[in-house]
Amino acid sequence: MTSTTLQLSEPFGTLCYREAGTGEPLVLIHGVGMQSAAWAPQLEALSKTHRVLALDMPGHGGSSALAAGAELAEFVAWLKAALTALNTGPVNLAGHSMGALIAGGFACEHPDMLRRVALLNGVFRRSDQARTAVLARAAEIKTGKVDLETPLSRWFGDTPVEQQARSLVSNWLSQVEMEGYATAYGAFARSDATYADRWQQISCPLLALTGDADPNSTPAMSRAMAELAQDGEVEVLPGRHMVNLTAAETVTHSLLRWLRRAETAPTPKETPMAPAPLDPRALRDAFGTFLTGVTVVTSHDAEGAPIGFTANSFSSVSLDPPLVLVCLANTSRNYDALTQASGFAVNILAEDQKDISNTFARPSDDRFAAVDWQKGPQGAPILSGVSAWFDCSMHKTVEAGDHVILIGKVEGFDTSTAPGLGYARGAYVTPAAEAEALAQGANLVVSALIERAGEVLLVDDGNGGLTLPQKPVGRAGASAALTELIAASGLEADPGFIYSVFEDAAREHQHISFLCQAADGAPKQGCFTPLSASTMMEVTDPALRIMLERFASESRMGNYGVFYGNQISGDVRKIVSGS
């Protein structure tokens, strides 16, 4: 099975993962030096009943590394960013070794995002002797001295099954990037007690599993974790540290039993029930309905090097004095530099500057190398071709939850006639460019990609297959055609944004598809259908089938793009937001 990559929010870079199956999500995190392929036996077996996502830990496989010296809390924050980007909702979470440390910390920090947690060969409050030994090994690895033979001999015996697993693990260890390996191992060595005092807060079903001959992730540690959790159970299997490989079938059966355990019911209380925790993904989607502009916020670090990031959390505050604000995530790599800076600039991007938005939303060693810029009157970088810019001195910073608000006093500004780039519901909005395209369109066909709860409205194409509701555009224009399509469906749906634009040379027309969100209710024609492989086979139009396959993939990740091209090939311009 091949890996998939996904861009996470700053500062976490790229996530690489393997995915199989459908249903309730199960997320798997491997140990230090391994990669997602270490879960291959469980991925194959458990994907028959669950949507299984095996993640490459930061600095392993294809995932970007965290900064050197990162602690366990930063790995926990990475996992939150990954699950948010994957749009999983609450998950079943299983981790092995360092993955178990991350999973346990996540259960303490983000219980609303969990259904159950399983900790395989986890460590918990090491003895002084064990802690001294693992810290010494972390110090050696940091210097580049790596002894693979000692842990391999400790993890595996001489049976054919164990020797086969040893060969796999040895290969993965030899491939790991050393800086990411050292960072992860350092956190692993220092963090066995980071969340220990909060363990009793874990209320979801917890499984602590290890091997009876694992000298470092001992049965005693697993028993302690299970006993402290509110709904914990322990399982000790014959074996050593890599039981997920050496006793794969047994581990899979244990995980299946854990997955069948009922989620822990809340404790009855005489006082009124507290409000249910907010779903972070649903809240972000609700915030995303507000149409905003897209900006690049720029400044200099302490050494004078230019820094910047994409932001749509920008607003004017006051005319007298002239004040503006922008929000910066506490996890941003620019946090220290910007909160200590003497000022910053806000560059309002023009409609044709989506590439600049994407450049400043992604991790990069030098984002400014790809853009034209000059210093503003206050000294912050000003980008060329923007709709407007404001160069500000720092007026005030205000801590606000997981962000800090930067309030700047406008010291200089300029504006142009270029229309601004918009952003709403996870997509760029370019009304001026779209209006021009529609005005010039000949032989234009509009389709409605009407979505609800992960399913799409498909109708009979008249040839025994399925298609989207679509029709040619008449003199009244594309907007009227889309409104007619929605009315004919009998649904209450909002005309959405352009999702795909392509020229169909075979049919000699241009095709524009609008993504629309539907409310509850039965359609007058067709039905809402999950975009499974069998459904795709019934979509007879190859161009529409390719578009729907892309939509199915993007909707799983909550990371959309707009396609431009023809019915055969084109460019998907990904929608990426930064902070």
Coordinates of C-alpha atoms in Angstrom, one line a residue:
M1 CA 0.0 0.0 0.0
T2 CA 1.4 3.4 -1.0
S3 CA 1.6 6.4 1.3
T4 CA -0.3 9.6 1.0
T5 CA 1.1 13.1 2.0
L6 CA -0.9 16.0 3.4
Q7 CA 0.2 19.5 4.3
L8 CA -0.4 20.4 8.0
S9 CA -0.7 23.8 9.6
E10 CA 2.5 25.5 10.6
P11 CA 4.9 24.5 12.0
F12 CA 4.3 20.8 11.4
G13 CA 5.0 20.6 7.7
T14 CA 4.1 17.4 5.8
L15 CA 2.2 14.4 7.2
C16 CA 2.7 11.0 5.5
Y17 CA 0.3 8.2 6.2
R18 CA -1.2 5.0 5.0
E19 CA -5.0 4.5 4.8
A20 CA -7.3 1.6 4.2
G21 CA -11.0 0.7 4.9
T22 CA -14.0 2.7 5.8
G23 CA -16.0 3.2 9.0
E24 CA -15.1 4.4 12.4
P25 CA -11.6 5.9 12.4
L26 CA -8.7 4.0 14.0
V27 CA -5.3 5.9 14.1
L28 CA -2.0 4.0 14.6
I29 CA 1.3 5.6 15.6
H30 CA 4.6 3.7 15.5
G31 CA 7.6 3.9 17.7
V32 CA 11.0 5.7 17.4
G33 CA 12.9 4.6 14.3
M34 CA 10.0 2.8 12.7
Q35 CA 7.5 4.0 10.1
S36 CA 3.8 3.4 9.3
A37 CA 4.6 0.2 7.5
A38 CA 5.3 -1.4 10.9
W39 CA 1.5 -1.6 11.3
A40 CA 1.0 -3.6 8.1
P41 CA -0.6 -6.7 9.7
Q42 CA -3.0 -4.6 11.8
L43 CA -3.8 -2.2 8.8
E44 CA -4.8 -5.2 6.6
A45 CA -6.9 -6.9 9.3
L46 CA -8.6 -4.0 11.0
S47 CA -9.4 -2.1 7.8
K48 CA -12.2 -4.7 7.2
T49 CA -14.2 -3.0 9.9
H50 CA -12.6 0.4 10.3
R51 CA -11.1 3.4 8.5
V52 CA -7.5 2.7 9.5
L53 CA -4.9 5.5 9.3
A54 CA -1.3 4.6 10.1
L55 CA 0.8 7.8 10.5
D56 CA 4.5 8.4 10.0
M57 CA 5.7 10.1 13.2
P58 CA 7.5 13.4 12.7
G59 CA 11.0 12.9 11.3
H60 CA 10.1 9.3 10.2
G61 CA 9.0 7.9 6.8
G62 CA 7.7 10.9 4.8
S63 CA 6.6 13.2 7.6
S64 CA 8.5 16.4 8.4
A65 CA 10.6 16.5 11.5
L66 CA 9.8 18.7 14.5
A67 CA 12.4 21.2 15.7
A68 CA 15.4 19.8 17.5
G69 CA 14.8 19.4 21.2
A70 CA 11.0 19.0 20.8
E71 CA 9.3 17.6 23.9
L72 CA 6.4 15.2 24.1
A73 CA 3.8 18.1 24.3
E74 CA 4.9 19.2 20.8
F75 CA 4.4 15.6 19.4
V76 CA 0.9 15.7 21.0
A77 CA 0.2 19.1 19.3
W78 CA 1.4 17.5 16.0
L79 CA -1.2 14.7 16.4
K80 CA -3.9 17.2 17.0
A81 CA -2.9 19.1 13.8
A82 CA -2.9 15.8 11.9
L83 CA -6.3 14.6 13.0
T84 CA -7.8 18.1 12.3
A85 CA -6.3 18.1 8.8
L86 CA -7.6 14.5 8.2
N87 CA -11.1 15.5 9.4
T88 CA -11.5 12.3 11.3
G89 CA -13.7 13.4 14.2
P90 CA -13.3 11.5 17.4
V91 CA -10.9 8.5 16.8
N92 CA -9.8 5.2 18.3
L93 CA -6.1 5.8 18.9
A94 CA -3.4 3.1 19.3
G95 CA 0.3 3.8 19.8
H96 CA 3.4 1.7 20.1
S97 CA 6.3 2.7 22.4
M98 CA 6.9 6.4 21.6
G99 CA 3.6 6.3 19.8
A100 CA 2.0 5.1 23.1
L101 CA 3.6 8.1 24.9
I102 CA 2.0 10.4 22.3
A103 CA -1.4 8.6 22.5
G104 CA -1.4 8.8 26.3
G105 CA -0.5 12.5 26.3
F106 CA -3.3 13.1 23.7
A107 CA -5.8 11.3 25.9
C108 CA -4.9 13.7 28.7
E109 CA -4.9 16.9 26.5
H110 CA -7.7 16.2 24.1
P111 CA -10.3 13.7 25.5
D112 CA -13.0 15.2 23.3
M113 CA -11.2 13.9 20.2
L114 CA -11.0 10.3 21.4
R115 CA -13.2 7.3 21.6
R116 CA -10.7 4.8 23.0
V117 CA -6.9 4.6 23.5
A118 CA -4.6 1.6 23.3
L119 CA -1.0 1.8 24.5
L120 CA 1.3 -1.0 23.2
N121 CA 4.6 -1.5 24.9
G122 CA 4.3 1.8 26.5
V123 CA 6.7 3.3 29.2
F124 CA 5.4 4.8 32.4
R125 CA 7.5 6.2 35.2
R126 CA 10.8 4.5 34.6
S127 CA 13.0 3.5 37.5
D128 CA 16.0 5.7 38.1
Q129 CA 18.3 3.1 36.6
A130 CA 16.3 2.7 33.5
R131 CA 15.9 6.5 33.1
T132 CA 19.7 7.0 33.4
A133 CA 20.3 4.4 30.7
V134 CA 17.8 5.7 28.2
L135 CA 19.0 9.3 28.7
A136 CA 22.6 8.2 28.0
R137 CA 21.4 6.5 24.8
A138 CA 19.6 9.7 23.7
A139 CA 22.8 11.7 24.3
E140 CA 24.8 9.2 22.1
I141 CA 22.2 9.4 19.3
K142 CA 22.2 13.2 19.4
T143 CA 26.0 13.1 18.6
G144 CA 25.4 10.7 15.7
K145 CA 26.5 7.6 17.4
V146 CA 23.9 4.9 16.7
D147 CA 24.1 1.3 17.9
L148 CA 21.4 -0.7 16.2
E149 CA 22.6 -4.1 17.2
T150 CA 21.9 -3.8 20.9
P151 CA 18.2 -2.9 20.7
L152 CA 17.6 -5.4 17.9
S153 CA 19.1 -8.2 20.1
R154 CA 17.0 -7.0 23.0
W155 CA 13.8 -6.9 21.0
F156 CA 14.0 -10.2 19.0
G157 CA 14.6 -13.9 19.7
D158 CA 15.8 -16.6 17.4
T159 CA 12.5 -18.0 16.1
P160 CA 11.9 -17.6 12.3
V161 CA 9.0 -15.2 12.9
E162 CA 11.1 -13.0 15.1
Q163 CA 14.1 -13.1 12.8
Q164 CA 11.8 -12.0 9.9
A165 CA 10.5 -9.1 12.0
R166 CA 14.0 -8.2 13.0
S167 CA 15.0 -7.9 9.3
L168 CA 12.1 -5.5 8.7
V169 CA 12.9 -3.4 11.7
S170 CA 16.6 -3.3 10.9
N171 CA 15.8 -2.0 7.5
W172 CA 13.5 0.7 8.8
L173 CA 16.1 1.8 11.4
S174 CA 18.7 2.1 8.7
Q175 CA 16.5 4.3 6.6
V176 CA 15.4 6.8 9.3
E177 CA 16.7 10.4 9.0
M178 CA 19.1 10.9 11.9
E179 CA 18.0 14.4 13.0
G180 CA 14.3 13.4 13.2
Y181 CA 15.3 10.1 14.9
A182 CA 17.4 12.0 17.5
T183 CA 14.6 14.5 18.2
A184 CA 12.0 11.7 18.7
Y185 CA 14.3 9.6 20.8
G186 CA 15.2 12.5 23.1
A187 CA 11.5 13.2 23.7
F188 CA 10.9 9.4 24.3
A189 CA 13.8 9.4 26.9
R190 CA 12.6 12.4 28.8
S191 CA 8.8 12.0 28.8
D192 CA 7.9 8.8 30.6
A193 CA 6.3 10.8 33.4
T194 CA 5.2 14.0 31.6
Y195 CA 1.5 13.2 31.9
A196 CA 1.7 10.6 34.7
D197 CA 0.1 13.0 37.3
R198 CA -2.9 13.5 34.9
W199 CA -3.5 9.8 34.2
Q200 CA -6.5 9.5 36.4
Q201 CA -8.3 12.0 34.1
I202 CA -8.4 9.5 31.2
S203 CA -12.0 8.3 31.1
C204 CA -12.3 6.6 27.7
P205 CA -11.7 2.8 27.4
L206 CA -7.9 2.3 27.8
L207 CA -5.9 -0.9 26.8
A208 CA -2.4 -1.2 28.1
L209 CA -0.7 -4.1 26.3
T210 CA 2.9 -5.3 26.4
G211 CA 5.1 -8.4 26.2
D212 CA 6.0 -10.5 29.2
A213 CA 9.7 -10.4 28.3
D214 CA 9.9 -6.7 27.5
P215 CA 12.5 -5.3 30.0
N216 CA 11.9 -1.6 29.3
S217 CA 8.1 -1.5 28.6
T218 CA 7.4 -3.8 31.5
P219 CA 4.2 -5.5 32.5
A220 CA 4.3 -3.5 35.7
M221 CA 4.2 -0.3 33.8
S222 CA 1.1 -1.5 31.8
R223 CA -0.6 -2.5 35.0
A224 CA 0.0 0.9 36.5
M225 CA -1.4 2.7 33.5
A226 CA -4.5 0.5 33.4
E227 CA -5.1 0.8 37.1
L228 CA -4.8 4.6 37.2
A229 CA -7.1 5.2 34.2
Q230 CA -10.9 5.3 34.9
D231 CA -11.7 2.5 32.5
G232 CA -8.4 0.7 31.9
E233 CA -7.5 -2.9 31.3
V234 CA -4.2 -4.6 30.9
E235 CA -3.0 -7.5 28.7
V236 CA 0.4 -9.1 28.8
L237 CA 1.3 -11.3 25.9
P238 CA 4.2 -13.7 25.4
G239 CA 6.9 -11.8 23.6
R240 CA 9.2 -8.8 23.7
H241 CA 9.0 -5.2 22.5
M242 CA 7.8 -5.7 18.9
V243 CA 4.7 -7.8 19.7
N244 CA 2.7 -6.0 16.9
L245 CA 5.1 -7.8 14.4
T246 CA 6.1 -10.9 16.3
A247 CA 2.6 -11.7 17.6
A248 CA 0.7 -9.8 15.0
E249 CA -2.5 -12.0 15.0
T250 CA -2.8 -12.0 18.8
V251 CA -2.3 -8.2 18.9
T252 CA -4.9 -7.7 16.2
H253 CA -7.4 -9.8 18.2
S254 CA -6.7 -7.8 21.3
L255 CA -7.3 -4.6 19.5
L256 CA -10.5 -5.9 18.1
R257 CA -11.8 -6.7 21.6
W258 CA -10.7 -3.2 22.7
L259 CA -12.6 -1.7 19.7
R260 CA -15.7 -3.5 20.7
R261 CA -15.7 -2.2 24.2
A262 CA -18.5 0.3 24.9
E263 CA -17.4 3.9 25.2
T264 CA -17.4 4.9 28.8
A265 CA -20.7 6.6 29.8
P266 CA -20.4 9.8 31.7
T267 CA -20.8 9.6 35.5
P268 CA -24.3 10.6 36.6
K269 CA -24.4 13.9 38.5
E270 CA -27.0 15.6 40.5
T271 CA -25.9 19.0 39.2
P272 CA -26.9 20.1 35.7
M273 CA -24.9 18.5 32.9
A274 CA -22.1 20.6 31.5
P275 CA -22.4 21.5 27.8
A276 CA -21.1 18.9 25.4
P277 CA -17.5 19.7 24.3
L278 CA -17.4 21.5 20.9
D279 CA -16.2 19.5 17.9
P280 CA -13.1 21.4 16.8
R281 CA -13.5 20.5 13.1
A282 CA -17.2 21.5 13.1
L283 CA -16.3 24.8 14.8
R284 CA -13.5 25.5 12.3
D285 CA -16.0 24.8 9.4
A286 CA -18.5 27.2 11.0
F287 CA -15.9 29.9 11.3
G288 CA -15.0 29.2 7.7
T289 CA -18.4 30.3 6.4
F290 CA -17.3 33.9 7.0
L291 CA -15.9 35.3 3.8
T292 CA -12.5 36.9 4.5
G293 CA -9.7 38.4 2.5
V294 CA -6.3 36.7 2.3
T295 CA -3.2 38.4 3.6
V296 CA 0.5 37.8 4.1
V297 CA 1.8 39.2 7.3
T298 CA 5.5 40.2 7.2
S299 CA 8.2 41.4 9.6
H300 CA 11.9 40.7 10.5
D301 CA 13.4 38.4 13.0
A302 CA 16.0 39.5 15.6
E303 CA 18.8 39.1 13.0
G304 CA 16.9 41.2 10.4
A305 CA 15.9 38.3 8.1
P306 CA 12.4 38.7 6.6
I307 CA 9.7 36.5 7.9
G308 CA 6.0 36.1 6.9
F309 CA 3.0 33.8 6.9
T310 CA -0.4 33.6 5.3
A311 CA -3.4 34.8 7.4
N312 CA -7.1 35.5 6.9
S313 CA -7.6 36.5 10.5
F314 CA -7.1 40.2 9.7
S315 CA -9.3 43.1 10.6
S316 CA -9.3 46.9 10.8
V317 CA -9.8 48.1 14.4
S318 CA -9.8 51.9 14.6
L319 CA -9.4 55.0 12.4
D320 CA -8.2 57.3 15.1
P321 CA -5.6 56.2 15.9
P322 CA -5.4 54.0 12.8
L323 CA -5.2 50.4 14.1
V324 CA -5.4 46.9 12.6
L325 CA -5.1 43.4 14.1
V326 CA -4.0 40.0 13.0
C327 CA -4.1 36.7 14.9
L328 CA -1.0 34.4 15.2
A329 CA -1.1 30.8 16.4
N330 CA 0.8 30.1 19.6
T331 CA 2.4 27.1 17.8
S332 CA 3.7 29.2 14.9
R333 CA 7.4 29.2 14.3
N334 CA 7.2 33.0 13.9
Y335 CA 5.6 33.4 17.4
D336 CA 8.7 34.6 19.3
A337 CA 10.0 36.9 16.4
L338 CA 6.6 38.6 15.8
T339 CA 5.6 39.1 19.4
Q340 CA 8.9 40.7 20.1
A341 CA 9.1 42.7 16.8
S342 CA 8.8 46.5 16.7
G343 CA 6.2 46.2 13.9
F344 CA 4.7 44.2 11.0
A345 CA 3.1 44.7 7.6
V346 CA -0.2 43.3 6.3
N347 CA -0.2 42.6 2.6
I348 CA -3.7 42.2 1.1
L349 CA -3.3 39.7 -1.7
A350 CA -4.8 40.3 -5.1
E351 CA -6.9 37.6 -6.9
D352 CA -4.0 36.5 -9.1
Q353 CA -1.7 35.9 -6.0
K354 CA -3.0 32.4 -4.8
D355 CA 0.6 31.1 -5.4
I356 CA 1.9 33.7 -3.0
S357 CA -0.7 32.7 -0.4
N358 CA 0.4 29.0 -0.8
T359 CA 4.1 29.9 -0.6
F360 CA 3.7 31.7 2.7
A361 CA 1.4 29.0 4.1
R362 CA 3.9 26.1 3.7
P363 CA 7.1 25.5 5.6
S364 CA 10.1 26.9 3.7
D365 CA 13.7 27.9 4.4
D366 CA 13.3 31.1 2.3
R367 CA 9.7 32.1 1.4
F368 CA 10.9 35.5 0.1
A369 CA 13.1 34.0 -2.6
A370 CA 10.1 33.3 -4.8
V371 CA 8.5 36.8 -4.5
D372 CA 9.2 40.4 -5.3
W373 CA 9.3 42.7 -2.3
Q374 CA 10.8 45.8 -0.8
K375 CA 11.0 47.4 2.6
G376 CA 8.1 49.6 3.6
P377 CA 8.4 53.0 5.4
Q378 CA 8.3 51.2 8.8
G379 CA 10.8 48.6 7.6
A380 CA 8.6 45.5 7.2
P381 CA 8.6 43.6 3.8
I382 CA 6.0 44.9 1.3
L383 CA 5.0 42.5 -1.5
S384 CA 4.6 43.6 -5.1
G385 CA 1.3 43.5 -6.9
V386 CA -0.9 43.4 -3.8
S387 CA -4.3 45.0 -3.5
A388 CA -3.2 47.1 -0.5
W389 CA -0.6 47.1 2.2
F390 CA -0.3 48.5 5.7
D391 CA 3.1 49.0 7.4
C392 CA 2.6 49.1 11.1
S393 CA 4.4 49.8 14.4
M394 CA 3.5 47.3 17.2
H395 CA 0.8 48.9 19.3
K396 CA -0.1 46.0 21.6
T397 CA -0.1 42.2 21.9
V398 CA -3.0 40.4 23.5
E399 CA -3.0 36.7 24.6
A400 CA -6.2 35.0 23.4
G401 CA -6.6 31.2 23.9
D402 CA -4.4 29.3 21.4
H403 CA -3.5 32.5 19.5
V404 CA -2.0 35.9 20.2
I405 CA -3.6 39.1 18.8
L406 CA -1.1 41.5 17.2
I407 CA -2.5 45.1 17.1
G408 CA -0.5 47.4 14.8
K409 CA -0.6 51.2 14.4
V410 CA -0.7 52.0 10.6
E411 CA 2.4 54.2 9.8
G412 CA 2.1 53.9 6.0
F413 CA -0.2 52.3 3.5
D414 CA -1.0 52.1 -0.2
T415 CA -3.8 50.6 -2.3
S416 CA -4.4 49.6 -5.9
T417 CA -7.4 48.8 -8.2
A418 CA -6.5 45.0 -8.2
P419 CA -9.5 43.0 -6.7
G420 CA -8.6 41.2 -3.5
L421 CA -8.4 37.4 -3.0
G422 CA -11.2 35.9 -0.9
Y423 CA -11.4 32.8 1.2
A424 CA -14.5 30.9 2.6
R425 CA -15.5 27.3 3.4
G426 CA -11.9 26.1 2.8
A427 CA -11.7 27.6 -0.7
Y428 CA -10.3 30.6 -2.5
V429 CA -12.9 33.0 -3.8
T430 CA -12.1 35.1 -6.9
P431 CA -15.4 36.8 -8.0
A432 CA -13.8 39.2 -10.5
A433 CA -11.9 36.5 -12.3
E434 CA -14.9 34.1 -12.2
A435 CA -17.3 36.8 -13.5
E436 CA -14.9 37.5 -16.4
A437 CA -14.6 33.8 -17.2
L438 CA -18.4 33.3 -17.2
A439 CA -19.0 36.4 -19.3
Q440 CA -16.6 35.1 -22.0
G441 CA -17.9 31.5 -21.8
A442 CA -19.2 29.8 -25.0
N443 CA -20.9 26.4 -25.0
L444 CA -20.7 26.5 -21.2
V445 CA -22.1 23.6 -19.1
V446 CA -22.7 24.0 -15.4
S447 CA -23.0 21.1 -12.9
A448 CA -24.0 21.1 -9.3
L449 CA -21.8 19.1 -7.0
I450 CA -24.4 18.9 -4.2
E451 CA -22.9 17.4 -1.0
R452 CA -24.4 16.4 2.3
A453 CA -22.7 14.5 5.1
G454 CA -20.0 13.1 2.9
E455 CA -22.4 11.9 0.1
V456 CA -23.1 13.5 -3.3
L457 CA -26.4 13.8 -5.2
L458 CA -26.1 11.7 -8.4
V459 CA -28.8 11.3 -11.0
D460 CA -29.6 9.0 -14.0
D461 CA -27.6 10.1 -17.1
G462 CA -30.1 8.5 -19.4
N463 CA -27.7 5.9 -20.6
G464 CA -27.8 3.5 -17.6
G465 CA -25.2 5.3 -15.7
L466 CA -24.9 8.1 -13.1
T467 CA -24.0 11.8 -13.4
L468 CA -24.2 15.1 -11.6
P469 CA -27.2 17.4 -12.1
Q470 CA -26.0 19.6 -15.1
K471 CA -27.3 21.7 -17.9
P472 CA -26.1 24.1 -20.6
V473 CA -25.9 27.8 -19.7
G474 CA -28.4 30.0 -21.5
R475 CA -28.6 33.7 -22.0
A476 CA -29.5 34.2 -18.3
G477 CA -26.0 33.1 -17.4
A478 CA -24.3 30.5 -15.2
S479 CA -25.8 31.7 -11.9
A480 CA -29.3 31.3 -13.2
A481 CA -28.5 27.8 -14.6
L482 CA -27.1 26.7 -11.2
T483 CA -30.2 28.1 -9.4
E484 CA -32.4 26.1 -11.8
L485 CA -30.4 22.9 -11.1
I486 CA -30.8 23.3 -7.4
A487 CA -34.6 24.1 -7.7
A488 CA -35.0 21.0 -9.9
S489 CA -33.4 18.8 -7.2
G490 CA -36.1 19.8 -4.7
L491 CA -33.4 20.5 -2.1
E492 CA -32.6 23.4 0.0
A493 CA -29.0 24.1 -1.0
D494 CA -26.8 27.1 -1.2
P495 CA -25.1 27.9 -4.5
G496 CA -21.5 27.3 -3.6
F497 CA -18.1 28.2 -5.0
I498 CA -16.5 27.0 -8.2
Y499 CA -14.9 23.6 -7.5
S500 CA -13.7 22.6 -11.0
V501 CA -13.2 24.2 -14.4
F502 CA -12.2 22.2 -17.5
E503 CA -12.5 22.4 -21.2
D504 CA -14.1 19.2 -22.6
A505 CA -12.6 19.2 -26.2
A506 CA -14.5 16.0 -27.0
R507 CA -17.9 17.6 -26.5
E508 CA -16.6 21.1 -27.5
H509 CA -17.7 22.8 -24.3
Q510 CA -16.4 24.4 -21.1
H511 CA -17.5 22.7 -17.9
I512 CA -17.8 24.5 -14.5
S513 CA -18.8 22.6 -11.4
F514 CA -20.1 24.4 -8.3
L515 CA -19.7 22.8 -4.8
C516 CA -23.0 23.2 -2.9
Q517 CA -24.0 22.3 0.6
A518 CA -27.5 20.7 1.0
A519 CA -29.8 20.8 4.0
D520 CA -31.9 17.8 5.1
G521 CA -34.6 16.5 2.9
A522 CA -35.2 14.0 0.1
P523 CA -34.3 15.0 -3.5
K524 CA -36.9 15.0 -6.3
Q525 CA -34.5 13.2 -8.6
G526 CA -31.5 11.0 -8.0
C527 CA -30.2 10.2 -4.5
F528 CA -27.3 11.0 -2.2
T529 CA -24.6 8.4 -2.7
P530 CA -21.3 7.7 -1.0
L531 CA -18.5 8.0 -3.5
S532 CA -17.3 4.3 -3.3
A533 CA -15.4 2.5 -5.9
S534 CA -18.5 0.7 -7.2
T535 CA -20.4 4.1 -7.5
M536 CA -17.5 5.6 -9.5
M537 CA -17.8 2.7 -12.0
E538 CA -21.3 3.8 -12.7
V539 CA -20.3 7.4 -13.6
T540 CA -20.0 7.1 -17.4
D541 CA -18.5 10.5 -18.1
P542 CA -14.7 10.0 -17.6
A543 CA -14.1 13.7 -16.9
L544 CA -16.8 13.8 -14.2
R545 CA -15.5 10.5 -12.7
I546 CA -12.0 11.9 -12.3
M547 CA -13.4 15.0 -10.7
L548 CA -15.5 13.0 -8.2
E549 CA -12.6 10.7 -7.3
R550 CA -10.6 13.9 -6.5
F551 CA -13.5 15.2 -4.5
A552 CA -13.8 12.0 -2.5
S553 CA -10.1 12.1 -1.7
E554 CA -10.1 15.8 -0.7
S555 CA -13.3 15.5 1.4
R556 CA -11.7 12.8 3.5
M557 CA -8.8 15.1 4.3
G558 CA -10.8 18.4 4.5
N559 CA -8.2 19.9 2.2
Y560 CA -9.7 21.1 -1.1
G561 CA -8.3 22.5 -4.3
V562 CA -9.6 24.1 -7.5
F563 CA -9.0 22.2 -10.8
Y564 CA -8.1 24.1 -13.9
G565 CA -7.5 22.3 -17.2
N566 CA -9.2 20.1 -19.7
Q567 CA -11.0 16.8 -19.5
I568 CA -7.7 14.9 -19.6
S569 CA -5.2 16.9 -17.6
G570 CA -4.8 20.1 -15.6
D571 CA -3.6 21.6 -12.4
V572 CA -5.1 21.3 -8.9
R573 CA -4.4 24.4 -6.9
K574 CA -4.5 23.3 -3.4
I575 CA -6.1 25.4 -0.7
V576 CA -3.7 25.8 2.2
S577 CA -4.1 28.1 5.2
G578 CA -1.2 29.1 7.5
S579 CA -0.6 30.9 10.7

